[in-house]
Coordinates of C-alpha atoms in Angstrom, one line a residue:
M347 CA -13.7 -6.4 1.7
R348 CA -16.9 -5.3 3.3
L349 CA -18.5 -7.4 6.0
F350 CA -22.3 -7.3 6.3
C351 CA -23.6 -7.5 9.9
I352 CA -27.0 -6.5 11.3
A353 CA -26.6 -4.1 14.2
G354 CA -29.0 -1.7 15.8
A355 CA -29.5 1.8 14.4
T356 CA -27.9 3.2 17.5
L357 CA -24.6 1.4 17.4
L358 CA -22.5 2.0 20.5
F359 CA -19.1 0.8 21.3
S360 CA -20.0 -2.3 23.3
G361 CA -23.0 -3.1 21.0
I362 CA -20.7 -3.7 18.1
F363 CA -18.9 -6.5 19.8
I364 CA -22.1 -8.0 21.2
A365 CA -23.9 -8.0 17.8
C366 CA -20.9 -9.2 15.8
K367 CA -18.5 -10.8 18.3
N368 CA -17.8 -13.6 15.9
A369 CA -17.0 -11.3 12.9
D370 CA -13.6 -11.8 11.3
Y371 CA -11.4 -8.7 11.3
Q372 CA -9.7 -7.7 8.1
T373 CA -6.2 -6.3 7.8
S374 CA -5.4 -3.0 6.0
P375 CA -2.3 -2.7 3.7
N376 CA -0.5 -1.1 6.6
G377 CA -1.5 -3.8 9.2
L378 CA -4.5 -2.1 10.8
K379 CA -7.1 -4.5 12.1
Y380 CA -10.7 -3.5 11.2
V381 CA -14.2 -4.7 10.6
I382 CA -16.9 -2.8 8.6
F383 CA -20.6 -3.2 9.3
D384 CA -22.4 -2.6 6.0
A385 CA -25.7 -0.7 6.2
G386 CA -26.5 -1.5 2.5
A387 CA -26.2 2.1 1.0
K388 CA -25.5 2.1 -2.7
D389 CA -23.8 5.4 -3.2
S390 CA -20.0 5.0 -3.0
T391 CA -17.6 7.5 -1.4
E392 CA -14.5 8.9 -3.0
E393 CA -11.7 11.3 -2.3
G394 CA -12.9 14.8 -1.7
H395 CA -16.1 13.6 0.0
T396 CA -16.6 14.4 3.7
L397 CA -17.9 11.9 6.3
K398 CA -20.0 13.1 9.2
M399 CA -19.7 10.5 12.0
N400 CA -20.1 9.6 15.6
M401 CA -17.0 8.0 17.0
T402 CA -15.4 6.6 20.2
A403 CA -11.8 5.9 21.0
R404 CA -11.0 3.6 24.0
L405 CA -7.6 2.6 25.3
M406 CA -7.7 -1.1 26.4
G407 CA -5.0 -3.2 28.0
S408 CA -3.3 -2.2 31.2
K409 CA -6.2 0.2 31.8
D410 CA -9.6 0.7 30.2
T411 CA -9.9 4.4 29.4
L412 CA -12.4 6.2 27.2
L413 CA -10.3 8.7 25.3
A414 CA -13.1 10.2 23.1
D415 CA -16.8 9.9 22.5
T416 CA -18.9 12.1 20.3
Y417 CA -22.3 10.5 21.0
G418 CA -24.6 13.2 22.3
K419 CA -22.0 15.8 21.4
M420 CA -20.5 17.4 18.3
P421 CA -20.1 14.8 15.5
F422 CA -16.8 14.0 13.9
F423 CA -16.2 15.4 10.4
A424 CA -13.5 13.9 8.2
A425 CA -12.5 14.5 4.6
I426 CA -11.6 11.5 2.5
Q427 CA -8.1 12.1 1.1
S428 CA -5.0 10.2 0.1
P429 CA -2.2 9.9 2.7
P430 CA 0.9 12.1 2.3
G431 CA 3.2 10.6 -0.3
G432 CA 0.6 8.0 -1.2
Q433 CA 1.8 5.7 1.5
P434 CA -0.9 4.0 3.7
L435 CA -1.1 5.2 7.3
Y436 CA -1.4 3.1 10.4
D437 CA -4.5 5.1 11.2
P438 CA -8.3 4.5 10.8
S439 CA -8.5 7.4 8.3
E440 CA -6.9 5.1 5.7
L441 CA -10.2 3.1 5.7
F442 CA -12.6 6.0 5.5
K443 CA -12.9 5.7 1.7
Q444 CA -14.5 2.3 2.2
L445 CA -17.4 3.7 4.3
R446 CA -20.8 4.7 3.1
K447 CA -23.8 6.4 4.8
G448 CA -25.1 4.3 7.6
D449 CA -22.0 2.1 7.9
S450 CA -20.2 1.4 11.1
M451 CA -16.6 0.4 11.6
V452 CA -14.3 -0.8 14.3
A453 CA -10.5 -0.2 13.9
I454 CA -7.8 -1.3 16.3
I455 CA -4.3 0.3 16.7
Y456 CA -1.8 -1.7 18.6
I457 CA 0.6 0.4 20.6
D458 CA 3.5 -2.1 20.0
S459 CA 2.9 -1.8 16.2
A460 CA 2.8 2.0 16.3
I461 CA 6.2 1.9 18.1
Q462 CA 7.6 -0.5 15.6
K463 CA 6.4 1.7 12.7
G464 CA 8.2 4.7 14.3
L465 CA 4.9 6.6 14.9
V466 CA 5.6 7.0 18.6
P467 CA 8.8 6.6 20.5
A468 CA 8.6 3.9 23.2
D469 CA 10.1 6.2 25.8
R470 CA 7.6 9.0 25.1
L471 CA 4.3 7.1 25.6
P472 CA 1.7 9.0 27.7
A473 CA 1.8 8.0 31.3
F474 CA -1.6 6.3 31.0
M475 CA -0.5 4.2 28.0
K476 CA 1.7 1.1 28.1
K477 CA 3.3 -1.4 25.7
G478 CA 0.8 -4.1 24.9
D479 CA -2.1 -1.7 25.0
K480 CA -4.4 -1.1 22.0
I481 CA -6.7 1.8 21.0
V482 CA -10.1 0.6 19.7
Y483 CA -12.0 3.1 17.5
T484 CA -15.6 2.9 16.5
Y485 CA -17.3 4.9 13.8
K486 CA -20.9 5.4 12.7
V487 CA -21.4 7.3 9.4
L488 CA -24.3 9.7 9.8
E489 CA -24.0 11.5 6.4
V490 CA -21.7 11.7 3.4
F491 CA -21.2 15.1 1.8
K492 CA -20.0 15.2 -1.8
V493 CA -19.7 19.0 -1.9
D494 CA -17.4 20.7 0.5
S495 CA -19.6 23.8 1.0
L496 CA -22.5 21.6 2.2
A497 CA -20.2 19.9 4.7
R498 CA -18.9 23.2 6.0
A499 CA -22.5 24.5 6.4
D500 CA -23.5 21.4 8.3
Y501 CA -20.4 21.6 10.4
E502 CA -21.2 25.2 11.4
L503 CA -24.8 24.2 12.3
E504 CA -23.5 21.3 14.5
V505 CA -21.0 23.7 16.2
A506 CA -23.8 26.1 17.1
K507 CA -26.0 23.2 18.3
D508 CA -23.3 21.9 20.5
E509 CA -22.3 25.2 22.0
P510 CA -24.5 25.1 25.1
R511 CA -23.3 21.6 26.0
R512 CA -19.6 22.7 25.5
E513 CA -20.1 25.7 27.7
Q514 CA -21.7 23.6 30.4
E515 CA -18.9 21.0 30.1
Q516 CA -16.2 23.7 30.4
K517 CA -17.9 25.1 33.5
E518 CA -18.0 21.7 35.1
M519 CA -14.4 21.0 34.3
A520 CA -13.3 24.3 35.6
E521 CA -15.3 23.8 38.8
K522 CA -13.7 20.3 39.2
A523 CA -10.2 21.8 38.7
R524 CA -10.9 24.5 41.2
K525 CA -12.0 22.0 43.8
E526 CA -9.0 19.8 43.2
Q527 CA -6.7 22.9 43.4
E528 CA -8.3 24.0 46.7
I529 CA -7.9 20.5 48.2
A530 CA -4.3 20.4 47.2
R531 CA -3.6 23.8 48.6
K532 CA -5.2 22.9 51.9
E533 CA -3.2 19.8 52.1
E534 CA 0.0 21.7 51.4
I535 CA -0.8 24.3 54.1
K536 CA -1.5 21.5 56.6
A537 CA 1.9 20.0 55.9
L538 CA 3.5 23.4 56.3
E539 CA 1.8 23.9 59.6
K540 CA 3.0 20.6 60.8
S541 CA 6.6 21.3 59.8
G542 CA 6.6 24.8 61.2
E543 CA 7.4 26.2 57.7
K544 CA 4.1 28.2 57.6
A545 CA 5.0 30.1 60.8
K546 CA 8.5 30.9 59.3
Q547 CA 6.9 32.3 56.2
I548 CA 4.6 34.5 58.2
E549 CA 7.5 35.7 60.4
E550 CA 9.3 36.6 57.2
I551 CA 6.5 39.0 56.2
E552 CA 6.3 40.3 59.8
S553 CA 10.0 41.1 59.9
F554 CA 9.8 42.9 56.5
L555 CA 6.9 45.0 57.8
A556 CA 8.7 45.8 61.0
G557 CA 11.8 46.9 59.1
K558 CA 9.6 49.2 57.0
K559 CA 7.6 50.3 60.0
V560 CA 4.5 49.4 58.2
E561 CA 1.3 48.5 60.1
A562 CA -0.7 45.8 58.2
K563 CA -3.6 43.7 59.4
Q564 CA -3.4 39.9 58.9
T565 CA -6.5 38.2 57.4
P566 CA -7.7 34.8 58.6
E567 CA -6.2 33.3 55.5
G568 CA -2.7 34.7 56.4
T569 CA -2.4 37.6 54.0
F570 CA -1.2 41.0 55.4
V571 CA -3.1 44.1 54.1
K572 CA -2.3 47.7 54.7
V573 CA -5.4 49.7 53.8
D574 CA -4.7 53.3 52.8
E575 CA -8.3 53.9 51.5
R576 CA -11.0 51.4 52.0
G577 CA -13.1 52.7 49.1
S578 CA -16.7 53.8 49.0
G579 CA -18.0 51.7 46.1
P580 CA -19.2 48.1 45.9
T581 CA -17.2 45.5 47.9
A582 CA -14.8 43.3 46.0
A583 CA -16.3 39.9 46.7
D584 CA -16.7 36.5 45.1
G585 CA -18.7 36.7 41.8
K586 CA -17.8 40.3 41.2
Y587 CA -15.7 41.5 38.3
V588 CA -12.8 43.6 39.7
T589 CA -10.5 45.8 37.8
V590 CA -7.2 46.2 39.7
K591 CA -4.2 48.5 39.0
Y592 CA -1.1 47.1 40.7
T593 CA 2.6 47.2 41.1
G594 CA 4.2 43.9 42.1
K595 CA 7.4 43.6 44.2
K596 CA 9.6 40.9 45.7
V597 CA 10.0 41.0 49.4
N598 CA 13.5 39.6 49.5
T599 CA 14.9 42.3 47.1
D600 CA 12.3 44.9 47.6
S601 CA 12.3 45.4 43.9
T602 CA 9.5 45.8 41.3
F603 CA 8.9 43.0 38.9
E604 CA 5.8 44.3 37.2
S605 CA 3.2 47.1 37.0
S606 CA -0.1 46.8 35.1
Q607 CA -3.8 46.4 35.5
F608 CA -6.4 43.7 34.7
T609 CA -10.0 42.7 35.2
V610 CA -10.9 39.3 36.8
K611 CA -13.9 37.6 38.2
L612 CA -13.3 36.8 41.9
G613 CA -14.0 33.4 43.4
E614 CA -12.8 31.3 40.5
Q615 CA -9.2 30.8 41.9
S616 CA -7.6 32.4 38.8
L617 CA -5.4 34.6 41.0
I618 CA -2.7 33.5 43.5
P619 CA -4.6 33.0 46.8
G620 CA -3.0 35.8 48.7
F621 CA -3.7 38.4 46.0
E622 CA -7.3 37.5 45.8
D623 CA -7.6 37.4 49.6
G624 CA -6.1 40.8 49.8
V625 CA -8.2 42.4 47.1
K626 CA -11.4 41.3 49.0
Q627 CA -10.4 43.6 51.8
F628 CA -11.3 46.6 49.6
N629 CA -14.2 48.3 48.0
Q630 CA -14.2 50.1 44.6
G631 CA -11.9 53.1 44.9
G632 CA -9.8 51.5 47.6
K633 CA -6.0 51.7 47.7
G634 CA -3.4 49.9 49.7
T635 CA -0.7 47.2 49.8
I636 CA -1.1 43.4 50.0
Y637 CA 1.8 41.4 51.6
I638 CA 1.8 37.7 50.7
P639 CA 3.7 34.9 52.4
G640 CA 5.2 32.4 50.0
Y641 CA 2.6 29.7 50.7
L642 CA -0.1 32.1 49.5
A643 CA 1.8 33.2 46.4
Y644 CA 3.2 30.6 44.0
G645 CA 3.7 27.9 46.7
K646 CA 6.2 25.1 46.5
Q647 CA 6.1 25.0 42.7
G648 CA 7.1 28.6 42.0
N649 CA 7.6 29.4 38.3
D650 CA 10.2 30.8 35.9
R651 CA 10.0 34.2 37.6
F652 CA 9.6 33.3 41.3
K653 CA 11.4 30.9 43.5
P654 CA 9.4 28.3 45.5
Y655 CA 7.7 29.9 48.5
E656 CA 9.0 33.4 47.5
P657 CA 7.1 36.2 49.4
L658 CA 5.6 39.0 47.3
Y659 CA 3.8 42.3 47.9
F660 CA 1.5 44.4 45.7
E661 CA 0.5 48.0 45.8
V662 CA -3.0 48.0 44.5
E663 CA -5.8 50.4 43.5
I664 CA -9.3 49.0 42.9
L665 CA -10.5 50.8 39.9
G666 CA -13.9 49.1 39.4
V667 CA -16.2 46.5 40.9
S668 CA -19.2 45.3 38.9
D669 CA -21.6 42.4 38.5
T670 CA -20.9 42.1 34.8
D671 CA -17.8 41.8 32.7
P672 CA -16.7 45.3 31.6
D673 CA -15.3 44.1 28.3
L674 CA -11.9 42.7 28.9
A675 CA -10.8 43.5 25.4
Q676 CA -10.4 47.2 26.5
Q677 CA -8.1 46.3 29.3
P678 CA -4.4 46.9 28.8
D679 CA -3.3 43.5 30.2
P680 CA -6.0 40.9 30.9
S681 CA -3.6 38.3 32.2
P682 CA -0.7 39.7 34.2
Q683 CA 1.9 37.1 35.2
G684 CA 2.7 38.8 38.5
A685 CA -0.7 38.4 40.1
K686 CA -2.0 35.3 38.4

Protein backbone atom coordinates (compact mmCIF):
# COMPACT_ATOMS: atom_id res chain seq x y z
CA MET A 1 0.00 0.00 0.00
CA ARG A 2 1.27 3.46 -0.87
CA LEU A 3 0.42 6.40 1.32
CA PHE A 4 0.16 9.82 -0.31
CA CYS A 5 1.43 12.68 1.84
CA ILE A 6 2.42 16.20 0.81
CA ALA A 7 5.92 17.00 1.99
CA GLY A 8 8.49 19.56 0.91
CA ALA A 9 10.78 18.96 -2.03
CA THR A 10 13.71 18.93 0.35
CA LEU A 11 12.54 16.20 2.71
CA LEU A 12 14.79 15.84 5.74
CA PHE A 13 14.59 13.37 8.60
CA SER A 14 12.63 15.50 11.05
CA GLY A 15 10.52 17.02 8.29
CA ILE A 16 8.96 13.68 7.51
CA PHE A 17 7.54 13.34 10.98
CA ILE A 18 6.41 16.95 11.15
CA ALA A 19 4.62 16.82 7.81
CA CYS A 20 3.09 13.40 8.31
CA LYS A 21 3.16 12.74 12.02
CA ASN A 22 -0.31 11.23 11.93
CA ALA A 23 0.40 8.88 9.03
CA ASP A 24 -0.23 5.20 9.65
CA TYR A 25 2.78 2.95 9.29
CA GLN A 26 2.45 -0.19 7.21
CA THR A 27 4.04 -3.57 8.03
CA SER A 28 6.12 -5.48 5.49
CA PRO A 29 5.83 -9.30 5.10
CA ASN A 30 8.80 -9.67 7.42
CA GLY A 31 7.53 -7.26 10.08
CA LEU A 32 9.31 -4.06 9.00
CA LYS A 33 7.42 -0.88 9.89
CA TYR A 34 7.37 1.69 7.11
CA VAL A 35 5.54 4.56 5.45
CA ILE A 36 5.94 5.75 1.85
CA PHE A 37 5.29 9.32 0.78
CA ASP A 38 4.07 9.17 -2.82
CA ALA A 39 5.35 11.91 -5.13
CA GLY A 40 2.88 10.91 -7.85
CA ALA A 41 5.32 9.54 -10.45
CA LYS A 42 3.68 7.17 -12.93
CA ASP A 43 6.65 5.07 -14.06
CA SER A 44 6.90 1.92 -11.97
CA THR A 45 10.14 0.33 -10.80
CA GLU A 46 11.09 -3.30 -11.09
CA GLU A 47 13.89 -5.73 -10.40
CA GLY A 48 17.10 -4.70 -12.18
CA HIS A 49 16.40 -0.97 -11.87
CA THR A 50 18.73 1.16 -9.74
CA LEU A 51 17.55 3.80 -7.28
CA LYS A 52 19.61 6.91 -6.62
CA MET A 53 18.64 8.24 -3.21
CA ASN A 54 19.50 10.45 -0.30
CA MET A 55 19.21 8.62 2.99
CA THR A 56 19.67 8.98 6.72
CA ALA A 57 19.95 6.35 9.44
CA ARG A 58 19.42 7.34 13.05
CA LEU A 59 19.64 5.19 16.17
CA MET A 60 16.91 6.13 18.64
CA GLY A 61 16.19 4.89 22.15
CA SER A 62 18.86 4.79 24.84
CA LYS A 63 20.79 7.31 22.74
CA ASP A 64 19.96 9.48 19.73
CA THR A 65 22.80 8.95 17.27
CA LEU A 66 23.05 9.83 13.58
CA LEU A 67 24.60 6.78 11.94
CA ALA A 68 24.53 7.91 8.30
CA ASP A 69 23.48 10.93 6.27
CA THR A 70 24.05 11.43 2.54
CA TYR A 71 22.45 14.88 2.25
CA GLY A 72 25.09 17.21 0.80
CA LYS A 73 27.30 14.18 0.19
CA MET A 74 27.52 11.20 -2.13
CA PRO A 75 23.99 9.86 -2.87
CA PHE A 76 23.09 6.26 -2.08
CA PHE A 77 22.72 3.89 -5.07
CA ALA A 78 20.78 0.65 -4.63
CA ALA A 79 19.81 -1.98 -7.18
CA ILE A 80 16.34 -3.47 -6.85
CA GLN A 81 16.73 -7.21 -6.51
CA SER A 82 15.04 -10.20 -4.94
CA PRO A 83 16.39 -11.32 -1.55
CA PRO A 84 18.55 -14.47 -1.42
CA GLY A 85 16.37 -17.56 -1.45
CA GLY A 86 13.33 -15.46 -2.20
CA GLN A 87 12.72 -14.86 1.50
CA PRO A 88 11.87 -11.29 2.60
CA LEU A 89 14.54 -9.52 4.63
CA TYR A 90 14.13 -7.51 7.81
CA ASP A 91 15.76 -4.63 5.97
CA PRO A 92 14.56 -1.49 4.13
CA SER A 93 15.86 -2.93 0.84
CA GLU A 94 12.85 -5.27 0.72
CA LEU A 95 10.72 -2.16 0.14
CA PHE A 96 12.78 -0.49 -2.60
CA LYS A 97 10.70 -2.08 -5.37
CA GLN A 98 7.73 -0.01 -4.16
CA LEU A 99 9.54 3.32 -4.63
CA ARG A 100 9.37 5.59 -7.66
CA LYS A 101 11.16 8.80 -8.60
CA GLY A 102 10.45 11.57 -6.12
CA ASP A 103 9.07 9.25 -3.44
CA SER A 104 10.25 9.32 0.17
CA MET A 105 10.13 6.56 2.74
CA VAL A 106 10.63 5.99 6.45
CA ALA A 107 11.48 2.46 7.60
CA ILE A 108 12.08 1.32 11.17
CA ILE A 109 14.15 -1.62 12.36
CA TYR A 110 13.61 -2.61 15.99
CA ILE A 111 16.73 -4.05 17.58
CA ASP A 112 14.71 -6.54 19.64
CA SER A 113 13.09 -7.86 16.44
CA ALA A 114 16.47 -8.13 14.72
CA ILE A 115 17.70 -10.21 17.68
CA GLN A 116 14.63 -12.45 17.62
CA LYS A 117 15.08 -13.06 13.89
CA GLY A 118 18.68 -14.12 14.50
CA LEU A 119 20.14 -11.25 12.48
CA VAL A 120 22.34 -10.06 15.34
CA PRO A 121 23.33 -11.89 18.56
CA ALA A 122 22.12 -10.13 21.70
CA ASP A 123 25.59 -10.41 23.27
CA ARG A 124 27.32 -8.86 20.24
CA LEU A 125 25.48 -5.58 19.91
CA PRO A 126 27.75 -2.56 19.33
CA ALA A 127 28.56 -0.68 22.54
CA PHE A 128 26.38 2.25 21.48
CA MET A 129 23.34 0.06 20.81
CA LYS A 130 20.96 -1.45 23.38
CA LYS A 131 17.93 -3.70 23.48
CA GLY A 132 14.80 -1.62 23.01
CA ASP A 133 16.52 0.73 20.54
CA LYS A 134 15.42 1.22 16.96
CA ILE A 135 17.08 2.41 13.77
CA VAL A 136 15.01 4.83 11.71
CA TYR A 137 15.89 5.06 8.02
CA THR A 138 14.70 7.80 5.66
CA TYR A 139 15.01 7.75 1.88
CA LYS A 140 14.36 10.29 -0.86
CA VAL A 141 14.43 8.90 -4.43
CA LEU A 142 16.33 11.31 -6.69
CA GLU A 143 16.37 9.19 -9.84
CA VAL A 144 15.49 5.73 -11.14
CA PHE A 145 17.82 4.13 -13.70
CA LYS A 146 16.36 1.36 -15.83
CA VAL A 147 19.70 0.64 -17.52
CA ASP A 148 22.68 -0.46 -15.44
CA SER A 149 25.24 1.35 -17.63
CA LEU A 150 23.46 4.68 -17.03
CA ALA A 151 23.43 4.05 -13.29
CA ARG A 152 27.14 3.26 -13.31
CA ALA A 153 27.96 6.40 -15.33
CA ASP A 154 25.98 8.57 -12.94
CA TYR A 155 27.58 6.86 -9.95
CA GLU A 156 31.06 7.67 -11.28
CA LEU A 157 30.07 11.31 -11.82
CA GLU A 158 28.81 11.53 -8.24
CA VAL A 159 32.02 9.96 -6.93
CA ALA A 160 34.12 12.57 -8.75
CA LYS A 161 31.84 15.37 -7.58
CA ASP A 162 32.06 14.24 -3.96
CA GLU A 163 35.84 13.69 -3.92
CA PRO A 164 36.83 17.19 -2.63
CA ARG A 165 34.35 16.90 0.25
CA ARG A 166 35.58 13.38 1.12
CA GLU A 167 39.20 14.50 1.12
CA GLN A 168 38.39 17.43 3.39
CA GLU A 169 36.37 15.20 5.69
CA GLN A 170 39.23 12.69 5.90
CA LYS A 171 41.68 15.48 6.75
CA GLU A 172 39.39 16.77 9.49
CA MET A 173 38.90 13.28 10.91
CA ALA A 174 42.64 12.61 10.84
CA GLU A 175 43.35 15.91 12.58
CA LYS A 176 40.74 15.15 15.23
CA ALA A 177 42.25 11.71 15.79
CA ARG A 178 45.74 13.20 16.08
CA LYS A 179 44.59 15.72 18.67
CA GLU A 180 42.82 13.04 20.69
CA GLN A 181 45.89 10.81 20.49
CA GLU A 182 48.15 13.63 21.63
CA ILE A 183 45.88 14.47 24.57
CA ALA A 184 45.80 10.81 25.62
CA ARG A 185 49.58 10.56 25.34
CA LYS A 186 50.11 13.65 27.50
CA GLU A 187 47.72 12.33 30.12
CA GLU A 188 49.55 8.98 30.13
CA ILE A 189 52.94 10.68 30.55
CA LYS A 190 51.58 12.85 33.37
CA ALA A 191 50.42 9.72 35.19
CA LEU A 192 53.82 8.08 34.66
CA GLU A 193 55.56 11.14 36.08
CA LYS A 194 53.34 11.07 39.15
CA SER A 195 53.99 7.37 39.77
CA GLY A 196 57.72 7.62 39.12
CA GLU A 197 57.49 5.14 36.23
CA LYS A 198 58.69 7.68 33.67
CA ALA A 199 61.93 8.22 35.59
CA LYS A 200 62.43 4.43 35.78
CA GLN A 201 62.02 4.07 32.02
CA ILE A 202 64.51 6.86 31.38
CA GLU A 203 66.97 5.26 33.82
CA GLU A 204 66.58 2.00 31.88
CA ILE A 205 67.85 3.71 28.73
CA GLU A 206 70.62 5.52 30.62
CA SER A 207 71.84 2.21 32.11
CA PHE A 208 71.85 0.60 28.67
CA LEU A 209 73.87 3.50 27.23
CA ALA A 210 76.32 3.39 30.13
CA GLY A 211 76.83 -0.34 29.67
CA LYS A 212 77.54 0.21 25.97
CA LYS A 213 79.68 3.29 26.72
CA VAL A 214 77.53 5.27 24.31
CA GLU A 215 77.19 9.04 24.59
CA ALA A 216 73.72 10.19 23.53
CA LYS A 217 71.95 13.49 24.08
CA GLN A 218 68.44 13.53 25.53
CA THR A 219 65.83 15.67 23.75
CA PRO A 220 63.22 17.70 25.67
CA GLU A 221 60.68 14.99 24.78
CA GLY A 222 62.83 12.32 26.45
CA THR A 223 64.33 10.52 23.45
CA PHE A 224 68.08 9.81 23.50
CA VAL A 225 69.92 10.45 20.21
CA LYS A 226 73.50 9.60 19.23
CA VAL A 227 74.41 11.67 16.18
CA ASP A 228 77.18 10.15 14.07
CA GLU A 229 76.60 12.55 11.15
CA ARG A 230 74.18 15.46 11.37
CA GLY A 231 73.74 15.66 7.60
CA SER A 232 74.13 18.70 5.36
CA GLY A 233 70.79 18.64 3.52
CA PRO A 234 67.37 19.96 4.52
CA THR A 235 66.28 19.49 8.14
CA ALA A 236 63.81 16.74 8.95
CA ALA A 237 60.91 18.81 10.30
CA ASP A 238 57.12 18.77 10.53
CA GLY A 239 55.52 18.87 7.08
CA LYS A 240 58.56 17.34 5.37
CA TYR A 241 58.55 13.98 3.61
CA VAL A 242 61.42 12.00 5.07
CA THR A 243 62.88 8.77 3.72
CA VAL A 244 64.55 6.76 6.50
CA LYS A 245 66.62 3.59 6.34
CA TYR A 246 66.65 1.89 9.71
CA THR A 247 67.46 -1.18 11.80
CA GLY A 248 65.24 -1.62 14.84
CA LYS A 249 66.44 -3.38 18.00
CA LYS A 250 65.06 -4.26 21.42
CA VAL A 251 66.96 -2.79 24.35
CA ASN A 252 66.27 -5.68 26.75
CA THR A 253 67.69 -8.34 24.43
CA ASP A 254 69.88 -6.11 22.26
CA SER A 255 68.53 -8.04 19.28
CA THR A 256 67.36 -6.89 15.85
CA PHE A 257 63.66 -7.24 15.08
CA GLU A 258 63.51 -5.45 11.72
CA SER A 259 65.55 -3.67 9.05
CA SER A 260 63.92 -1.69 6.24
CA GLN A 261 63.23 1.80 4.94
CA PHE A 262 60.14 3.94 4.39
CA THR A 263 58.97 7.43 3.52
CA VAL A 264 56.63 9.36 5.79
CA LYS A 265 55.36 12.89 6.28
CA LEU A 266 56.47 14.19 9.66
CA GLY A 267 54.06 15.95 12.01
CA GLU A 268 51.09 13.67 11.43
CA GLN A 269 51.79 11.35 14.38
CA SER A 270 51.94 8.30 12.13
CA LEU A 271 55.19 7.17 13.80
CA ILE A 272 55.82 6.18 17.39
CA PRO A 273 56.61 9.46 19.25
CA GLY A 274 60.23 8.68 20.12
CA PHE A 275 61.15 7.67 16.58
CA GLU A 276 59.71 10.85 15.06
CA ASP A 277 61.33 12.96 17.80
CA GLY A 278 64.69 11.35 17.07
CA VAL A 279 64.46 11.70 13.30
CA LYS A 280 63.90 15.46 13.71
CA GLN A 281 67.41 15.75 15.18
CA PHE A 282 68.92 15.06 11.74
CA ASN A 283 69.23 16.63 8.32
CA GLN A 284 69.22 14.81 5.01
CA GLY A 285 72.31 12.61 4.87
CA GLY A 286 72.40 12.24 8.65
CA LYS A 287 73.23 9.00 10.46
CA GLY A 288 72.92 7.93 14.07
CA THR A 289 70.98 5.96 16.65
CA ILE A 290 67.71 6.77 18.40
CA TYR A 291 67.12 5.28 21.87
CA ILE A 292 63.49 5.29 22.94
CA PRO A 293 62.08 4.81 26.47
CA GLY A 294 58.97 2.60 26.52
CA TYR A 295 56.54 5.48 27.09
CA LEU A 296 57.73 7.03 23.81
CA ALA A 297 57.57 3.70 21.94
CA TYR A 298 54.34 1.66 22.01
CA GLY A 299 53.35 2.79 25.50
CA LYS A 300 51.14 0.84 27.86
CA GLN A 301 49.28 -0.95 25.03
CA GLY A 302 52.29 -2.52 23.33
CA ASN A 303 51.29 -4.84 20.47
CA ASP A 304 51.79 -8.39 19.26
CA ARG A 305 55.51 -7.75 18.78
CA PHE A 306 56.37 -5.55 21.74
CA LYS A 307 55.55 -5.72 25.42
CA PRO A 308 53.92 -2.73 27.18
CA TYR A 309 56.50 0.00 27.76
CA GLU A 310 59.23 -2.01 26.02
CA PRO A 311 62.26 0.23 25.21
CA LEU A 312 63.62 0.17 21.65
CA TYR A 313 66.44 1.69 19.65
CA PHE A 314 66.93 2.37 15.95
CA GLU A 315 70.04 2.82 13.88
CA VAL A 316 68.96 5.30 11.21
CA GLU A 317 70.12 6.98 8.03
CA ILE A 318 68.15 9.90 6.60
CA LEU A 319 68.17 9.21 2.87
CA GLY A 320 65.98 12.12 1.80
CA VAL A 321 64.05 15.16 3.03
CA SER A 322 61.65 16.93 0.66
CA ASP A 323 58.56 19.11 0.54
CA THR A 324 56.67 16.72 -1.71
CA ASP A 325 55.88 13.04 -1.66
CA PRO A 326 58.68 11.23 -3.58
CA ASP A 327 56.29 8.56 -4.87
CA LEU A 328 55.77 6.04 -2.09
CA ALA A 329 55.07 3.29 -4.59
CA GLN A 330 58.79 3.07 -5.32
CA GLN A 331 59.71 2.57 -1.68
CA PRO A 332 60.49 -1.02 -0.58
CA ASP A 333 58.35 -0.87 2.58
CA PRO A 334 55.96 2.08 3.02
CA SER A 335 54.64 0.90 6.38
CA PRO A 336 57.23 -0.78 8.58
CA GLN A 337 55.84 -2.23 11.79
CA GLY A 338 58.95 -1.53 13.79
CA ALA A 339 58.84 2.25 13.53
CA LYS A 340 55.13 2.90 13.18
